[in-house]
CSV table of C-alpha atoms and ligand atoms in Angstrom, one decimal:
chain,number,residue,atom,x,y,z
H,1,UNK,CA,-101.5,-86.5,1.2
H,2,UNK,CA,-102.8,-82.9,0.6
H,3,UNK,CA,-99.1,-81.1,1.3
H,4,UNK,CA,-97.8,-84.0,-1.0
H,5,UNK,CA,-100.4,-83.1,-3.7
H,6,UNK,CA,-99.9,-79.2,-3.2
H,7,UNK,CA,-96.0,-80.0,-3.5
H,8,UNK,CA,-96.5,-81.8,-6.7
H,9,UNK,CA,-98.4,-79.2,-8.1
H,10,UNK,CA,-96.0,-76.1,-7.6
H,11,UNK,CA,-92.7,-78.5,-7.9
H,12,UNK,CA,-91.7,-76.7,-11.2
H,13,UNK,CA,-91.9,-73.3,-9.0
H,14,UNK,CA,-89.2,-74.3,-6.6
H,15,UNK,CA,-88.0,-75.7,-3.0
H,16,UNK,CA,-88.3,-72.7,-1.4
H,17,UNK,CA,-92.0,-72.1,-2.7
H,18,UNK,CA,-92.9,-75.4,-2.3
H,19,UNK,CA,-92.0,-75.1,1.7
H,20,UNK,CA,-93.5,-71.6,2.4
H,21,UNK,CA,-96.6,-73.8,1.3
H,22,UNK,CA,-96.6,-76.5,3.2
H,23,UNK,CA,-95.7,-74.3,6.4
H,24,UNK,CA,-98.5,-72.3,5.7
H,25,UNK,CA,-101.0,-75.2,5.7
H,26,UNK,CA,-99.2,-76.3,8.9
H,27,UNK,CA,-100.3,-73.2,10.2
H,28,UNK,CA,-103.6,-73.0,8.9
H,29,UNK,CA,-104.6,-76.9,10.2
H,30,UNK,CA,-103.0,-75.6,13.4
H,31,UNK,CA,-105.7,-73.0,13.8
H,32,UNK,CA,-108.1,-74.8,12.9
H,33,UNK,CA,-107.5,-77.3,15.5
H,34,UNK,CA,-107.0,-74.3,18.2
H,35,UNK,CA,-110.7,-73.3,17.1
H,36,UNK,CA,-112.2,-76.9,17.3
H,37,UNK,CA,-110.3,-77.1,20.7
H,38,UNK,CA,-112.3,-73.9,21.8
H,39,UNK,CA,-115.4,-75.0,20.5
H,40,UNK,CA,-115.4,-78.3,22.0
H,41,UNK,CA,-113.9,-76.6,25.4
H,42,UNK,CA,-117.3,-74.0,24.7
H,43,UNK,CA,-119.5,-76.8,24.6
H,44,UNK,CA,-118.0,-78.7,28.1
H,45,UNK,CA,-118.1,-75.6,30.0
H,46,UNK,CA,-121.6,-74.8,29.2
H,47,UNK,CA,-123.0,-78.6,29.4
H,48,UNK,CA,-121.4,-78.9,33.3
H,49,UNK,CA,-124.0,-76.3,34.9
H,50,UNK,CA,-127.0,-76.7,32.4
H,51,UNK,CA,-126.4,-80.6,33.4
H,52,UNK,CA,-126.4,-79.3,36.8
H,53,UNK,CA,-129.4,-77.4,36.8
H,54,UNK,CA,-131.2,-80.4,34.8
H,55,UNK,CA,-131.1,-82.9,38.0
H,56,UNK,CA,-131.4,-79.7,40.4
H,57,UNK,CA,-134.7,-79.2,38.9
H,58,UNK,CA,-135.8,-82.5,39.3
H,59,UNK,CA,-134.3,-83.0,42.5
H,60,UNK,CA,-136.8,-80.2,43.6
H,61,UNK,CA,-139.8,-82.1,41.8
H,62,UNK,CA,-138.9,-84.6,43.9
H,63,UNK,CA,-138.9,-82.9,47.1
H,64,UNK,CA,-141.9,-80.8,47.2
H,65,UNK,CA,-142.7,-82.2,50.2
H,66,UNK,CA,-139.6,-81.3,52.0
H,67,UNK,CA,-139.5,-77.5,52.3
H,68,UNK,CA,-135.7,-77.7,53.5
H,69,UNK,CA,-134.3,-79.8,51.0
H,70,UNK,CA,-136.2,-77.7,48.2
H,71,UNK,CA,-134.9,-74.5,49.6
H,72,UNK,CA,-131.3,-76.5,49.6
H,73,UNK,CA,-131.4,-77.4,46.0
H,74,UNK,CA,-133.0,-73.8,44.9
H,75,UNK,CA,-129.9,-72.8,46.4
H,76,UNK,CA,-127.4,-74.5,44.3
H,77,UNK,CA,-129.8,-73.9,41.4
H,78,UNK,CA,-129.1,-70.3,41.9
H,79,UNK,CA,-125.1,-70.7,42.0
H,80,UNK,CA,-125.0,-72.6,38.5
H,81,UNK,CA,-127.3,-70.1,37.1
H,82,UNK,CA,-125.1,-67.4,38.3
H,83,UNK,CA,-122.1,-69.4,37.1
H,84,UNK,CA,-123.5,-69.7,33.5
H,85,UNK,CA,-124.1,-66.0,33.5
H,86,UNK,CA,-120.8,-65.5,34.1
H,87,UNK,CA,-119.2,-67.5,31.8
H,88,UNK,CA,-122.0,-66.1,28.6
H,89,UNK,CA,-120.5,-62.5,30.2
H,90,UNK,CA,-116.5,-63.8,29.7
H,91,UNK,CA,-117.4,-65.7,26.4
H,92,UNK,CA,-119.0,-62.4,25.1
H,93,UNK,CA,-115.7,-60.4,26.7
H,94,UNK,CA,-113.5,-62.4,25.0
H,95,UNK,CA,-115.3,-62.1,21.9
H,96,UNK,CA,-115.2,-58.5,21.8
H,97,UNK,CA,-111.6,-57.8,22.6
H,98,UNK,CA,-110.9,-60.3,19.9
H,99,UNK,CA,-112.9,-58.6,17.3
H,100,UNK,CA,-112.8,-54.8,18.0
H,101,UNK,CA,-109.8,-53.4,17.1
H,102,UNK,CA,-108.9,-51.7,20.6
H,103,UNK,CA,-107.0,-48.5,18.8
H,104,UNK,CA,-109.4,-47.2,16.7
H,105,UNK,CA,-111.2,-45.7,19.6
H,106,UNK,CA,-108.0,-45.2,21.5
H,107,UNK,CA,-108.0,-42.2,24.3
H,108,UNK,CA,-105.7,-41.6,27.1
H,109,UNK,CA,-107.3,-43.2,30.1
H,110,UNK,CA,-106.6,-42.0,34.0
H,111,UNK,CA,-104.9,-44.7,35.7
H,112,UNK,CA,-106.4,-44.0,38.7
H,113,UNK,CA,-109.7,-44.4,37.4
H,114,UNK,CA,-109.1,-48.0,36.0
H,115,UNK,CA,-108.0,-49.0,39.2
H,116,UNK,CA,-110.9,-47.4,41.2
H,117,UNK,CA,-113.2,-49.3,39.0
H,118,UNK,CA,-111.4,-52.7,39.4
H,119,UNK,CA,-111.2,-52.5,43.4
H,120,UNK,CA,-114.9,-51.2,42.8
H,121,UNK,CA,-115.7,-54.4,40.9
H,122,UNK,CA,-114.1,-56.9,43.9
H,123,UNK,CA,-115.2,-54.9,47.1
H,124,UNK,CA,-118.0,-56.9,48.0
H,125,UNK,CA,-116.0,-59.8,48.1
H,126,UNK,CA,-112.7,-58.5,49.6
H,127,UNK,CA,-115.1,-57.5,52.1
H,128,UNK,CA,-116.2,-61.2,53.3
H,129,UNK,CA,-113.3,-62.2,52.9
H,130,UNK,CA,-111.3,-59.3,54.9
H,131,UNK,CA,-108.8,-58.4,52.7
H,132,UNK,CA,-107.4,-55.3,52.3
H,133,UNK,CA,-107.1,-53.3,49.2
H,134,UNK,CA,-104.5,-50.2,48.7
H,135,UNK,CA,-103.5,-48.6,45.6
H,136,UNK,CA,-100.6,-46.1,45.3
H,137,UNK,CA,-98.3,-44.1,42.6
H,138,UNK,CA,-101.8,-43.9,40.1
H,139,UNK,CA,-102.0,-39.9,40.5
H,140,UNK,CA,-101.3,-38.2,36.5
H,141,UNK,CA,-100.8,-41.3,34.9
H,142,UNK,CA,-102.6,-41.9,31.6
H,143,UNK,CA,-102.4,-45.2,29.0
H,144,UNK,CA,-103.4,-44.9,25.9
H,145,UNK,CA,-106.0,-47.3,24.4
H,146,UNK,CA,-109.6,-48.5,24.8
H,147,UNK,CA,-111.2,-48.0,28.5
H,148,UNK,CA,-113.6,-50.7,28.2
H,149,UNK,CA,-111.1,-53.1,27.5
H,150,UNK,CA,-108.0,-51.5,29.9
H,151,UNK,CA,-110.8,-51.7,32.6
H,152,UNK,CA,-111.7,-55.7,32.0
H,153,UNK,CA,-108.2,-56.4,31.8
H,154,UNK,CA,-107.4,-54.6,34.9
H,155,UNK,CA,-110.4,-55.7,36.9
H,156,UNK,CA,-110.0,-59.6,36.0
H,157,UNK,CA,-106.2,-59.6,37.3
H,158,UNK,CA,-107.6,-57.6,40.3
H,159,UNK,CA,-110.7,-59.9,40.9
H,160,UNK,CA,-107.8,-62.9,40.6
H,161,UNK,CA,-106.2,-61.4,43.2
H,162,UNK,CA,-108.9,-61.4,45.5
H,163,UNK,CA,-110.1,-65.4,44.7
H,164,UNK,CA,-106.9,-66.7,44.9
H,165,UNK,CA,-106.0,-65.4,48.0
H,166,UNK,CA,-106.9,-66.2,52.1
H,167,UNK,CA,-108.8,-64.2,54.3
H,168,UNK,CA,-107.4,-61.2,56.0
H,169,UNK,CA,-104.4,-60.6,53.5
H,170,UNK,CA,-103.6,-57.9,51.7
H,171,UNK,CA,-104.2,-57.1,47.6
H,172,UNK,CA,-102.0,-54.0,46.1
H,173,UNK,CA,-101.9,-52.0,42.9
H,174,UNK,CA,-99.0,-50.0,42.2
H,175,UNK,CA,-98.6,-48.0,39.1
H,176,UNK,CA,-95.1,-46.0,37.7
H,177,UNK,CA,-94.3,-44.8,34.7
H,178,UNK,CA,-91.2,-46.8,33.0
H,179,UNK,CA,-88.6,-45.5,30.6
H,180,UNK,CA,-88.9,-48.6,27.5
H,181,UNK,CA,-87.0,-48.6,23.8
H,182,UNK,CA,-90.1,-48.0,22.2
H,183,UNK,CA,-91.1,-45.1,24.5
H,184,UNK,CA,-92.6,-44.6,28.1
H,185,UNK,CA,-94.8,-47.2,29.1
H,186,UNK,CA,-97.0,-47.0,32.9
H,187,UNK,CA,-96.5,-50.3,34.7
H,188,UNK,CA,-99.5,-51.6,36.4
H,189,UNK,CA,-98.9,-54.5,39.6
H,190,UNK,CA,-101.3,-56.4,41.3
H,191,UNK,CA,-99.9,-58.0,44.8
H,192,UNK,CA,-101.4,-60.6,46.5
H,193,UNK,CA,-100.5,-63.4,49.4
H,194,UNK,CA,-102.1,-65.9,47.8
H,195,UNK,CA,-101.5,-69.2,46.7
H,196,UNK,CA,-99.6,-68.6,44.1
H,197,UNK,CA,-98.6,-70.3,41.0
H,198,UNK,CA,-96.3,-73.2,40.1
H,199,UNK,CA,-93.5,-72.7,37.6
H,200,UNK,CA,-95.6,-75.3,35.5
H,201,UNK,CA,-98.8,-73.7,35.5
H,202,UNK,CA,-97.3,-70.4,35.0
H,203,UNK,CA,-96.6,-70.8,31.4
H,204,UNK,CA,-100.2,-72.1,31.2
H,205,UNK,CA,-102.5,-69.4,32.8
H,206,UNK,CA,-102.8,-67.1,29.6
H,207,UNK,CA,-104.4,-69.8,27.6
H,208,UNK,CA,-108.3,-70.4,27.4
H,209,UNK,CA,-110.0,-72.4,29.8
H,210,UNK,CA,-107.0,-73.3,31.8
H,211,UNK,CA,-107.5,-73.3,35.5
H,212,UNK,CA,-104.5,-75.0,37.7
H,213,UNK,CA,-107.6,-76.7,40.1
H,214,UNK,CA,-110.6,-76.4,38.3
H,215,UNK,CA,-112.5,-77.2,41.3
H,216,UNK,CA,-111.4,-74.3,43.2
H,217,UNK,CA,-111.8,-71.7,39.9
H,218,UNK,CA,-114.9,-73.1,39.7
H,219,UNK,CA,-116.0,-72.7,43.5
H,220,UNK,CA,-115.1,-68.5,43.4
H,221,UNK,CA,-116.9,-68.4,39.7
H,222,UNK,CA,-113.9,-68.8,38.1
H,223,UNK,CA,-114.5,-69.5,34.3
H,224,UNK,CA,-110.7,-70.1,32.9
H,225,UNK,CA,-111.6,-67.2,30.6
H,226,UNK,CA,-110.2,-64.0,32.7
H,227,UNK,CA,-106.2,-64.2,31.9
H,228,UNK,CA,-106.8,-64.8,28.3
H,229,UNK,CA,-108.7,-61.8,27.9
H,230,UNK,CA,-106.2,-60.1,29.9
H,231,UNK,CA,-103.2,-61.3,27.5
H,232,UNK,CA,-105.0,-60.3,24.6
H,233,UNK,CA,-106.1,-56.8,25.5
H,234,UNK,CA,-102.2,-56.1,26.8
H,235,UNK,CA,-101.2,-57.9,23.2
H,236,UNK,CA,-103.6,-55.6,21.0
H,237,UNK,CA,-102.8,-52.0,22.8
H,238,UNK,CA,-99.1,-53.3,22.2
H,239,UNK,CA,-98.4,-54.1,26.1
H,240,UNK,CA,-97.8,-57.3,27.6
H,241,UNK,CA,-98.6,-58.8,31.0
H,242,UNK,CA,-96.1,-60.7,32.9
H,243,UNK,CA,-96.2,-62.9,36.2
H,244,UNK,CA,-94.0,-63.7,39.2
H,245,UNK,CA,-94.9,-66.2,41.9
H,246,UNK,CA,-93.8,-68.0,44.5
H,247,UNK,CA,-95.8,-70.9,45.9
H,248,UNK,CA,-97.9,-70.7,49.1
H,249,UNK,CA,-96.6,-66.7,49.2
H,250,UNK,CA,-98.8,-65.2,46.8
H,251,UNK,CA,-98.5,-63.5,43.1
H,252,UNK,CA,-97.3,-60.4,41.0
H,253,UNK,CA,-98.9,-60.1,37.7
H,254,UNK,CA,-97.7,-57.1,36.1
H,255,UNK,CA,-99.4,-55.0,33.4
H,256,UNK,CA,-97.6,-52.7,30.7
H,257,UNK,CA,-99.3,-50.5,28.8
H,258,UNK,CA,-98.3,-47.6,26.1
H,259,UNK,CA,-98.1,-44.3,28.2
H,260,UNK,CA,-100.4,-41.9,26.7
H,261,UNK,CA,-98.9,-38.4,25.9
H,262,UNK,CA,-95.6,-41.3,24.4
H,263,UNK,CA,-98.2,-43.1,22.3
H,264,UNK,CA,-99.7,-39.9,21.3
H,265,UNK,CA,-96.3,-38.6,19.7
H,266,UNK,CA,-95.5,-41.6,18.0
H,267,UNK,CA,-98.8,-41.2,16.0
H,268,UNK,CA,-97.8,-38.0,15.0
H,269,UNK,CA,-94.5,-38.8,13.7
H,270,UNK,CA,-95.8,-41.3,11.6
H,271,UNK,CA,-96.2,-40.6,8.2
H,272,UNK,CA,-99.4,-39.4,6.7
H,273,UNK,CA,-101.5,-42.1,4.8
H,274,UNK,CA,-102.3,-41.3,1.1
I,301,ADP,P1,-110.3,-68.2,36.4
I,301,ADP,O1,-111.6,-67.7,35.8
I,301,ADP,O2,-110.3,-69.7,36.7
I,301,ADP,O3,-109.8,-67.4,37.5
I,301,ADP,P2,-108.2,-67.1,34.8
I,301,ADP,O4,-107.9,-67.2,33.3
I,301,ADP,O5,-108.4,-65.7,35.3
I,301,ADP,O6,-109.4,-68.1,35.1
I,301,ADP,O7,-107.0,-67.7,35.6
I,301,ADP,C1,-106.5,-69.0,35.2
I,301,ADP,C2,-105.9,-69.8,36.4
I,301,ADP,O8,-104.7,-69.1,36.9
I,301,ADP,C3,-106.9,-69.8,37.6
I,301,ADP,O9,-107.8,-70.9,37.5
I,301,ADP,C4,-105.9,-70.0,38.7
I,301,ADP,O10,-105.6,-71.3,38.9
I,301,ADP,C5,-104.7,-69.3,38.3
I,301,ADP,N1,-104.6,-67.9,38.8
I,301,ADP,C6,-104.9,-66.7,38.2
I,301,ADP,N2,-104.6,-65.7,39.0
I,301,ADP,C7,-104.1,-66.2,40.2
I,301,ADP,C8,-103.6,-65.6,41.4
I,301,ADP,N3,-103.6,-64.2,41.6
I,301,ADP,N4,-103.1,-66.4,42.3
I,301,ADP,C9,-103.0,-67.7,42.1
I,301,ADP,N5,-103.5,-68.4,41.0
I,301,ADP,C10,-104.0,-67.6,40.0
C-alpha cells in the first residue's frame, strides 16, 4: 500500500525514480526489522538468567533449613549473575564498536601486544582446561587502527578458541605480513582442535546472537555476541575475518588487518581536504 502510494505520487518523475524508491523503503523496513529482531533477541537473552535467578532466590527461601541445598542454589545464583554480567559487558562492546568510529583514533598497534593480551585474557581457563597456547611470527608487526577494539576482536576469537575446544589440545596464533592489492595487510590466525564448525553454521556465526548449540555457548559463558563484534571491528578498520573448519578437527579463523606503516602512506597520498 505505502510503495503503491509513494509510486503514485512520483509516477510523473519516471520508472527509474519510482524503483530507486521503492528499493529504498525495502531497505529501510529491512532494517527496521533487523533492529526489532535485536531488540526482541535483547530482551530473551536477558529474561533467561533474571528468570533464573527469580526461582533461585526463592528456591533458597525455601531451603533455609537445608544448609547444602542453599549453598547449591547460591551456587548457580552466582553463575547467572556472572552470565548477565557478561552479556551487559558484550551488549556494551558491541555498542561501542558500532558507534565509535574506530579510525579517528587510529595508531599503529604492536602485534605482539594484542596477542599477549588475548592469551592473557584466556589463561585461567586454558589452564583448567590444559591447553596449550603458543604464538609465533608477531615480532615488528604493527596494524593500524583502534587498540581497544583490535584487542576485543582479537581476544574473543582467542577466548573461542579455548571454549570450543577439549582438554589438553593445543590453541595457536600466527601472525605474517601479506602482500594485498590495496597494500600490505598482517594476517592474524587462531588454531584450535576443537569441535569445529559445520559448513551450515559457518555462514551463520558472524550474526548476532547465533550460537550452533546454545546450550553449550551458554555453559562456557558464551553470549552469541563475540563473532559479531569481531566482524565488525575487521569491517570498520577495513579488514575482514574469515573461517576454515573441519568438523570434529578443530577451526582457523583468520584476521586481516591494514598494516600500519601501508595504511599510514595511503593517508598521505590522499588529497588534502578543503
Ligand atoms: P559465543 O558467545 O556463543 O561464543 P560467538 O559469536 O563468539 O558467540 O560465536 C558464535 C558461535 O560460533 C558459538 O556459539 C559457537 O557455536 C561457534 N564458534 C565460535 N568459535 C568457534 C570455534 N573456535 N570452534 C567451534 N565453534 C565455534
Amino acid at each position: 500500500g505505502e510503495a503503491l502510494a509513494v509510486s503514485a505520487r512520483v509516477a510523473p518523475l519516471g520508472s527509474r525514480l519510482v524503483l530507486l524508491l521503492v528499493e529504498d523503503l525495502t531497505e529501510a523496513r529491512r532494517i527496521e526489522a533487523v533492529r526489532r529482531d535485536f531488540v526482541a533477541n535483547v530482551s530473551h537473552e536477558l529474561k533467561t538468567p533474571v528468570g533464573a535467578l527469580s526461582l533461585l532466590s526463592e528456591a533458597v527461601m525455601d531451603a533455609s533449613d537445608d544448609p547444602e541445598a542453599v549453598e547449591r542454589f547460591a551456587g548457580r545464583m552466582q553463575i547467572e549473575a556472572t552470565r548477565l554480567t557478561s552479556l551487559v559487558q558484550e551488549l556494551i562492546d558491541l555498542s561501542r564498536v558500532q558507534n565509535d568510529d574506530p579510525l579517528e583514533d587510529a595508531e599503529p598497534v604492536r602485534v605482539d601486544e594484542l596477542v599477549a593480551e588475548a592469551v592473557d585474557r584466556c589463561r585461567h581457563q586454558a589452564g583448567t582446561k590444559e591447553i596449550t597456547m603458543a604464538a609465533g611470527g608477531t615480532a615488528d608487526l604493527h596494524v593500524w587502527g583502534n587498540r581497544g577494539q583490535l584487542a576485543a576482536a582479537l581476544g574473543n576469537l582467542v577466548e573461542n578458541a579455548v571454549n570450543y575446544s577439549p582438554a589438553r589440545t593445543r590453541v595457536g596464533i600466527a601472525a605474517r605480513k601479506v602482500n594485498a592489492p590495496g597494500g600490505e595487510q598482517i594476517e592474524i590466525a587462531v588454531t584450535d582442535q576443537g569441535i569445529g564448525i559445520s559448513d551450515k553454521d559457518k555462514e551463520r556465526i558472524f550474526e548476532r546472537f547465533y550460537r550452533v548449540d546454545p546450550a553449550r555457548s551458554r555453559a562456557t559463558g558464551g553470549t552469541g555476541l563475540g563473532l559479531a563484534i569481531v566482524k565488525h571491528v575487521a569491517a570498520s578498520h577495513g579488514g575482514e575475518v574469515t573461517v576454515w573448519s573441519a568438523e570434529g578437527q578443530g577451526s582457523t579463523f583468520t584476521l586481516r588487518l591494514p598494516e600500519a606503516g601501508a595504511a599510514r602512506d595511503r593517508a598521505h597520498q590522499q588529497p588534502a581536504r578543503e
